[in-house]
Coordinates of C-alpha atoms and ligand atoms in Angstrom, one line a residue:
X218 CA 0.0 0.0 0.0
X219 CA 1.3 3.1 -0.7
X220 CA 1.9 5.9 2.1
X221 CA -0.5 8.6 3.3
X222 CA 0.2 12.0 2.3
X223 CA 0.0 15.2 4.7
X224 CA 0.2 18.4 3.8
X225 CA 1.1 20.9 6.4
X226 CA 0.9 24.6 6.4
X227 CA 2.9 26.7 8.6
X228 CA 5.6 23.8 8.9
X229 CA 8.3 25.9 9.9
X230 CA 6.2 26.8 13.5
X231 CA 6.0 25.3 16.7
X232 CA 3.3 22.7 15.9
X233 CA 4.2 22.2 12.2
X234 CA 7.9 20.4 13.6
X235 CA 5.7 18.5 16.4
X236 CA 3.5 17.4 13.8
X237 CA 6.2 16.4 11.2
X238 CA 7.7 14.6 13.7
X239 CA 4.8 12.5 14.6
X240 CA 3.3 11.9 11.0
X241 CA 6.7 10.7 10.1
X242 CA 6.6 8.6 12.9
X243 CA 3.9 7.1 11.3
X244 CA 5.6 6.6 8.1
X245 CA 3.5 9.5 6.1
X246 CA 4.6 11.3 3.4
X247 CA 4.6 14.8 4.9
X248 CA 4.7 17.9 2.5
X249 CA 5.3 21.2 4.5
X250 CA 4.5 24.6 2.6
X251 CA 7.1 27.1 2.9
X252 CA 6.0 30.9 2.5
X253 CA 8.1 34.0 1.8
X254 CA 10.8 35.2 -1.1
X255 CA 13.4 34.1 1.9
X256 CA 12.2 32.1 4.7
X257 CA 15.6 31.1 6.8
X258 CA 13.4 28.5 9.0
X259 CA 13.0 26.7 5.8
X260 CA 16.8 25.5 6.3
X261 CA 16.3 24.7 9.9
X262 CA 13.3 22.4 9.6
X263 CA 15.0 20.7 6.5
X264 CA 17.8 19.9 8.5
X265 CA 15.6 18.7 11.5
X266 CA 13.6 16.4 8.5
X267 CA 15.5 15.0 6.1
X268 CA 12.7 13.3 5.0
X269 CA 10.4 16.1 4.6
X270 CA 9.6 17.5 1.5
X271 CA 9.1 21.7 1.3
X272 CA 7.0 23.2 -1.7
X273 CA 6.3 26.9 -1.8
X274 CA 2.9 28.8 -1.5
X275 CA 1.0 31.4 0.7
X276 CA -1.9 31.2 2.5
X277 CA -2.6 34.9 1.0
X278 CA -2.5 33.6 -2.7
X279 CA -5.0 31.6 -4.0
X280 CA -3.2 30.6 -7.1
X281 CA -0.1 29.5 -5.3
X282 CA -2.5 27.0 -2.9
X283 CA -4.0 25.1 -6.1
X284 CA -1.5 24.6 -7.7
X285 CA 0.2 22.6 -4.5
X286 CA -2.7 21.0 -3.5
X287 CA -3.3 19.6 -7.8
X288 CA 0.6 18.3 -7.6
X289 CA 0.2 16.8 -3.8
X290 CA -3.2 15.7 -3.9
X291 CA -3.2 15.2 -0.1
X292 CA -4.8 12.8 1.2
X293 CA -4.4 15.3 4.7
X294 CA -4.6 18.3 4.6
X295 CA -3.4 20.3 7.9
X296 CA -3.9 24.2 8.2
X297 CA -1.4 25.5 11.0
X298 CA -0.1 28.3 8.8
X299 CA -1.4 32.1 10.6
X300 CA -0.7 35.0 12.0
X301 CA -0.7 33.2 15.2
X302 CA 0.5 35.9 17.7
X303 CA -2.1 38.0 19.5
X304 CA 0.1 41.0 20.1
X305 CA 1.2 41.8 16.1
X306 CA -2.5 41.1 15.5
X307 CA -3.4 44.2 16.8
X308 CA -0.5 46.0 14.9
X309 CA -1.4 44.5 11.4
X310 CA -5.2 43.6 11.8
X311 CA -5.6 43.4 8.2
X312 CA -2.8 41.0 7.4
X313 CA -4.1 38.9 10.2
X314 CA -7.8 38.9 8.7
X315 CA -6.5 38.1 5.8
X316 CA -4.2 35.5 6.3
X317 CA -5.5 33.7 9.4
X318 CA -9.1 34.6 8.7
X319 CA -8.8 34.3 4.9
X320 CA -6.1 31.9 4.6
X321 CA -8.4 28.9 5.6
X322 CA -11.3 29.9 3.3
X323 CA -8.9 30.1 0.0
X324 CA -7.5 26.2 1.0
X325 CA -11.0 25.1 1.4
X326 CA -11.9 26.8 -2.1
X327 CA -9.1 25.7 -3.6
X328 CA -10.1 21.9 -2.4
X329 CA -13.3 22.2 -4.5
X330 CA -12.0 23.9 -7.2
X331 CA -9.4 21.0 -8.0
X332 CA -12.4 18.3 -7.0
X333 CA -10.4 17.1 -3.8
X334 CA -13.8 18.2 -0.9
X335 CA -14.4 14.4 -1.3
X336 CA -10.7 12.6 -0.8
X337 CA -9.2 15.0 1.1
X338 CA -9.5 15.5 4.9
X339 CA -9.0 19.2 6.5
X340 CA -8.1 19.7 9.8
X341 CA -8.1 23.7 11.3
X342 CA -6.4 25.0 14.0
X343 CA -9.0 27.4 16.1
X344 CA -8.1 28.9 18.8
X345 CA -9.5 29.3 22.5
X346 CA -8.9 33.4 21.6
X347 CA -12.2 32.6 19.8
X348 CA -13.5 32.6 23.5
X349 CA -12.2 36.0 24.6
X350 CA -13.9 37.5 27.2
X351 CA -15.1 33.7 28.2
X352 CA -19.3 33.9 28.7
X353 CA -19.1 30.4 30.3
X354 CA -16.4 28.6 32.6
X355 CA -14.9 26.4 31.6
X356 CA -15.4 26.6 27.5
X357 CA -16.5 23.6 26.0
X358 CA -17.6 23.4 22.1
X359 CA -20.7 25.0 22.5
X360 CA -19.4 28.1 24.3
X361 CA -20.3 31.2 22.6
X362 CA -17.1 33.3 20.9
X363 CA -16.7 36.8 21.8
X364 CA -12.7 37.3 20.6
X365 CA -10.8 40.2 22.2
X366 CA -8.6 40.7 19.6
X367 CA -8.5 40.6 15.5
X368 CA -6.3 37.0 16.0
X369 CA -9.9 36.0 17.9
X370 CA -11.7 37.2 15.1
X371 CA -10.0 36.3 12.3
X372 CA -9.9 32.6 13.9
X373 CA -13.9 33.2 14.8
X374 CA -14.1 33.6 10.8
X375 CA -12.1 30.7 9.8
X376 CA -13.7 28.4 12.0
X377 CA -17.2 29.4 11.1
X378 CA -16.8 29.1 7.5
X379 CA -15.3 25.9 8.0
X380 CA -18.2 24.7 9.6
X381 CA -20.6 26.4 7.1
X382 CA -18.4 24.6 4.2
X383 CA -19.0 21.1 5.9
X384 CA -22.2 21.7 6.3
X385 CA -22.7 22.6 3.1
X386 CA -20.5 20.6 0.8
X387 CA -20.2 17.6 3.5
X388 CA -16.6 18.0 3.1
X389 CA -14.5 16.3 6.3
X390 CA -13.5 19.9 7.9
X391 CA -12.1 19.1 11.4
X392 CA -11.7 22.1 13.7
X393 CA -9.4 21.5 16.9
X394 CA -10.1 24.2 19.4
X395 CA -6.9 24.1 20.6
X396 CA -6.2 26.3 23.8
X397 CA -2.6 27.3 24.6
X398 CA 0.0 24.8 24.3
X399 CA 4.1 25.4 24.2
X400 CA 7.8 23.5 24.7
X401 CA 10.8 23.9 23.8
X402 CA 10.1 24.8 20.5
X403 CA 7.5 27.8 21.3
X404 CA 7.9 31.2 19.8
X405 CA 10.0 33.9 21.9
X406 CA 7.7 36.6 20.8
X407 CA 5.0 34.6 23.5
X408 CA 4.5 35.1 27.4
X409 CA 5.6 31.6 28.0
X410 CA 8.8 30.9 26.3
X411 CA 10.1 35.0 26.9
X412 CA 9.5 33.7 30.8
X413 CA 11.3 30.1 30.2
X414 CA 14.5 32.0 28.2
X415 CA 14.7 35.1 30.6
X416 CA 14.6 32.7 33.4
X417 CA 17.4 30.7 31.7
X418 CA 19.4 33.7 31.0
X419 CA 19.1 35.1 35.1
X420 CA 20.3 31.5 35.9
X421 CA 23.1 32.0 33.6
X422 CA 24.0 35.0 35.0
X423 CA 23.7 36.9 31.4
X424 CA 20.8 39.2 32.6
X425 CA 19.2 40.0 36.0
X426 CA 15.6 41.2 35.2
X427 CA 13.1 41.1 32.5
X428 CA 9.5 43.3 31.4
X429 CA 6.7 42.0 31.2
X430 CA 3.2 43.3 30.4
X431 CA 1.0 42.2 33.0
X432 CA 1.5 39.0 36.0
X433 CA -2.6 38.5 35.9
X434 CA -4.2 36.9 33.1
X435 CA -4.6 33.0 33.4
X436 CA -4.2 30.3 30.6
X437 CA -4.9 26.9 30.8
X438 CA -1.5 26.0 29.2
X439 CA -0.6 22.5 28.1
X440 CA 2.3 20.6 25.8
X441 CA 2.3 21.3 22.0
X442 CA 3.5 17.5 21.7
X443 CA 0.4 16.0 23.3
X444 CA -2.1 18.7 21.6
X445 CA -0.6 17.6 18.0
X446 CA -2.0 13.9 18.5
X447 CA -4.9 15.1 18.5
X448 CA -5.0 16.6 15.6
X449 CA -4.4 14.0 14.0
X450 CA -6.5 11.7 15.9
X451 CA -9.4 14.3 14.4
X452 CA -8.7 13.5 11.1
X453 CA -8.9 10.0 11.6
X454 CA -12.5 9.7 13.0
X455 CA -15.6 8.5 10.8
X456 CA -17.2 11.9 10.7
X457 CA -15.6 15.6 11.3
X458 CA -16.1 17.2 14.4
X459 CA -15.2 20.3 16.7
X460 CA -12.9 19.5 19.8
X461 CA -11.8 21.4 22.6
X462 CA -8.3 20.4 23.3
X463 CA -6.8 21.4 26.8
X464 CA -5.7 20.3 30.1
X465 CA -8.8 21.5 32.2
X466 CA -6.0 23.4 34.7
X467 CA -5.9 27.0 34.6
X468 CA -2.6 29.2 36.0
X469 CA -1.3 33.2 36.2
X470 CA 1.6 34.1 34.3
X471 CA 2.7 35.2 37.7
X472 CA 2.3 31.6 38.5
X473 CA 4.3 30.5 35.3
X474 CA 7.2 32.9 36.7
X475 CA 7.2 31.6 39.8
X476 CA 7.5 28.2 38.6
X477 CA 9.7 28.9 36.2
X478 CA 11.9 30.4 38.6
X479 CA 11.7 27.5 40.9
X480 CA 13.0 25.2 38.0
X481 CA 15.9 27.1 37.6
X482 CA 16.8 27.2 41.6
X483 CA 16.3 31.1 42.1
X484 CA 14.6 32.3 44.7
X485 CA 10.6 32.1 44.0
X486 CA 10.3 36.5 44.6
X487 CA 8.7 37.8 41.3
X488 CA 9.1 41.2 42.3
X489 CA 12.7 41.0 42.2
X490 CA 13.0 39.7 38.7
X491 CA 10.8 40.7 37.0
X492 CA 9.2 44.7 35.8
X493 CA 6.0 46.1 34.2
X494 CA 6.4 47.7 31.1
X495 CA 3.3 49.1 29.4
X496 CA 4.6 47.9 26.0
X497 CA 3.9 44.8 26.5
X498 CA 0.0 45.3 27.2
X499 CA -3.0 44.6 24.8
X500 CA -5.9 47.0 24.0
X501 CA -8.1 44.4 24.8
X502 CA -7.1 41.3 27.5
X503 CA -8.6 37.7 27.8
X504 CA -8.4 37.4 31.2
X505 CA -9.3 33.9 31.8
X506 CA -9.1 30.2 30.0
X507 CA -9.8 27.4 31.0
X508 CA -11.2 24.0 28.5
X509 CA -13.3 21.5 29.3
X510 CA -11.5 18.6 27.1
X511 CA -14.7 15.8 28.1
X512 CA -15.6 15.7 24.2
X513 CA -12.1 14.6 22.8
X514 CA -11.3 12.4 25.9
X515 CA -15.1 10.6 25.6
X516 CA -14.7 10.0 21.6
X517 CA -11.2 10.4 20.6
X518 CA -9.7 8.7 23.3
X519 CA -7.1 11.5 24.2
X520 CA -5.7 12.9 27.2
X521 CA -2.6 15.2 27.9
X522 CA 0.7 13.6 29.2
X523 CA 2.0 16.8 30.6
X524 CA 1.2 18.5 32.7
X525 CA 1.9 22.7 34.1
X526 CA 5.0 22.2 36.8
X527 CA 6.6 19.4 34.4
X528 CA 5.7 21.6 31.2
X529 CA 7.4 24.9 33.0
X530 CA 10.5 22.4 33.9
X531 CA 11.1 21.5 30.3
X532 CA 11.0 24.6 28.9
X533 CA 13.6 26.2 31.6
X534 CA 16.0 23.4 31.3
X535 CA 15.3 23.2 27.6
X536 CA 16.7 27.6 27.1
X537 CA 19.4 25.8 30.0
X538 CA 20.7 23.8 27.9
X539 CA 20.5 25.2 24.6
X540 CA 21.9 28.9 26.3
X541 CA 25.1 26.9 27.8
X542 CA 25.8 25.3 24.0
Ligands
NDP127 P1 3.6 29.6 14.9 O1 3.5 31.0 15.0 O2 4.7 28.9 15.6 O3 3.6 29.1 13.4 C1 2.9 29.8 12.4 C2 3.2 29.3 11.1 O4 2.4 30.0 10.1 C3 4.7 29.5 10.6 O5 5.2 28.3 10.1 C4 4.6 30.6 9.6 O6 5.6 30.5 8.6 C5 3.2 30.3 9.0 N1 2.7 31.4 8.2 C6 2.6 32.7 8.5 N2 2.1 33.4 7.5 C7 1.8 32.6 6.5 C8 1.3 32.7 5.2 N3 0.9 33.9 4.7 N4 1.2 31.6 4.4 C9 1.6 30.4 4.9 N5 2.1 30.2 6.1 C10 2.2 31.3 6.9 O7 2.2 28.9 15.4 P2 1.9 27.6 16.2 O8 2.7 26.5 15.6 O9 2.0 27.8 17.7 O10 0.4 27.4 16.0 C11 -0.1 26.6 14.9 C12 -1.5 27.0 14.5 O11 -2.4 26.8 15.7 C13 -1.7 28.5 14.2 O12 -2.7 28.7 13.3 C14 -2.1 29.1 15.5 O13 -2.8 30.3 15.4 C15 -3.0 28.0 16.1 N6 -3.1 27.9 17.5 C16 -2.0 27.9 18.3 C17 -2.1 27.8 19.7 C18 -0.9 27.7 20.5 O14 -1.0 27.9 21.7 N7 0.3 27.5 20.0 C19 -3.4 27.7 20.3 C20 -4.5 27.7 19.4 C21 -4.4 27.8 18.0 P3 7.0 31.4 8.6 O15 7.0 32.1 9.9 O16 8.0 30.4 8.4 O17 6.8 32.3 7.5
GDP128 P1 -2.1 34.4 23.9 O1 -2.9 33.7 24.9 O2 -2.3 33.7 22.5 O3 -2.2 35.9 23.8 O4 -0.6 34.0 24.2 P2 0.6 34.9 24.8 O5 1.7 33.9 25.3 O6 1.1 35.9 23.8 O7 0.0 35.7 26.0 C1 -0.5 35.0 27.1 C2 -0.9 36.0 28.2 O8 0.3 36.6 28.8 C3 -1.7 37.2 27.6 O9 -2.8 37.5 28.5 C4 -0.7 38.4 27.6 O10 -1.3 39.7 27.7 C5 0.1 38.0 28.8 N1 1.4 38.7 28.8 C6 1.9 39.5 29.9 N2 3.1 40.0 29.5 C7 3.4 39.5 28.3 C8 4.5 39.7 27.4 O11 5.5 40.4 27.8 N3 4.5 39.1 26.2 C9 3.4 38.3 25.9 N4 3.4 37.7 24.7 N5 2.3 38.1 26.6 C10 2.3 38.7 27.8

């Protein structure tokens, strides 16, 4: 029989290489599209895969996604690619509405165009921004949206339409609401890994403090390696659903600190390390999230191996290690 074939967009981020890694595991074919004239994590995550194979294409060009998805004819289709951080949202609103909000709508056109809505399977990476200021606690996958920021909405968008296009085309459109999940291979520009690097760095005696924009919000925070299983896992049901993926534990990014500072054998006094800086605040804040996870445990058997001490410790000895090299 001849192998599966995946195509992932946004393979050069945090979930793309957790995903890579697993579907390879598996013995997929995995195709990863590569955006941008120059795109220097293109050579990283080649050299991390061998076996992975790059093609190029934007999520803002429709053109460019046909003609990938004619010569890959997926049989998997996964759509990580976005503007996926809240903060430049708010400094480029439309690139975010039209590549995060957008984006998904042009692959799922482009599916129908080429005739693939019946052989291929779509998976979409929502977000639990889509909750914002949460109307319900915890959020399940009938909690109503109310996004606090144009990542939220352009997610809000993409995940409706996907649901509108399954519903209308009985395409298999599977949308993980996935809420915040992070490792050692999480973005610097987010709360979590700036906290897990400047901790690292105060260990190492190369810095002594670090800014931050505010110590209250809380996240329910869980490992990028566990949340990419399920993804897949969605893919490989009978029919497409919606799922709610998180750990069902909510925490302060004080509380990340102070862990994280723990980890790393300092003294657990947050005030001491760490400053305020207005910069680093959002016009709009989510204040709390936490996910009810019952649907995906009941039907697609998941659960989340790691869990929010042992996710802080891996990341802090994780920017550790890779600091002292
Ligand atoms: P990252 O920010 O690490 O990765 C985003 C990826 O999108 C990068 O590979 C980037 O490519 C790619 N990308 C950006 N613009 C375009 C474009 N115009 N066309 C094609 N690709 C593009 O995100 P994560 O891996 O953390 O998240 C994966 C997905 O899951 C995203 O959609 C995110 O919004 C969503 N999500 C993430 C959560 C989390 O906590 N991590 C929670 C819920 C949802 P490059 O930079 O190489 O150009
Ligand atoms: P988000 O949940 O997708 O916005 O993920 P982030 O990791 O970017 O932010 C998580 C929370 O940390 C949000 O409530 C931010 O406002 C808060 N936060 C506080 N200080 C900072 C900071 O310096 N950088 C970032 N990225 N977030 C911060």
């Amino acid at each position: 029989m001849s192998k599966r074939t995946a195509l992932i967009t946004g393979v050069t981020g945090q979930d793309g290489r957790h995903l890579t890694e697993l579907l390879l595991q598996k013995d997929y074919e995995v195709i990863g599209v590569i955006n941008g004239q120059r795109n220097d994590r293109a050579e990283a995550v080649k050299a991390e895969f061998p076996d992975l194979k790059l093609v190029n294409a934007d999520l803002a060009d429709q053109s460019s996604l046909v003609r990938v998805l004619s010569s890959v004819q997926p049989d998997e289709i996964y759509n990580l690619g976005a503007i996926s951080f809240v903060g430049l949202s708010f400094k480029q609103p439309e690139l975010t509405a039209n590549v995060t909000g957008l984006g998904p709508l042009r692959l799922l056109e482009a599916m129908r165009t080429l005739g693939l809505e019946k052989t291929s399977r779509i998976y979409q990476a929502s977000s639990s921004e889509m909750f914002g200021k949460v109307r319900e606690v915890p959020q399940t996958e009938t909690t109503p949206f109310h996004p606090r920021s144009p990542y939220g909405v352009a997610k809000a968008f993409a995940h409706q339409i996907c649901v509108n296009y399954r519903e209308s085309y009985d395409m298999f459109i599977a949308c993980g609401i996935l809420f915040n999940h992070e490792g050692e291979r999480r973005g610097h520009e987010f709360v979590t890994r700036k906290i897990s690097n400047s901790v690292a760095q105060i260990a190492l005696g190369q810095r002594e403090t670090f800014a931050l924009g505010t110590l209250d919000p809380k996240r329910d925070w869980g490992y990028a390696g566990d949340y990419v299983r399920a993804m897949w896992l969605m893919l490989q049901q009978e029919h497409p659903d919606d799922f709610v993926i998180a750990t069902g534990e909510t925490h302060t990014v004080r509380e990340f600190v102070e862990a994280a500072l723990a980890a790393a054998g300092l003294p657990v006094d947050v005030e001491r390390f760490v400053t305020i800086d207005p910069q680093f605040q959002r016009p709009a804040e989510v204040d709390l999230l936490i996910g009810d996870a019952s649907k995906a445990r009941e039907v697609l058997g998941w659960e989340p191996n790691v869990r929010f001490e042992e996710l802080v410790q891996l990341m802090v000895e994780s920017d550790i290690a890779r600091l002292k090299r």
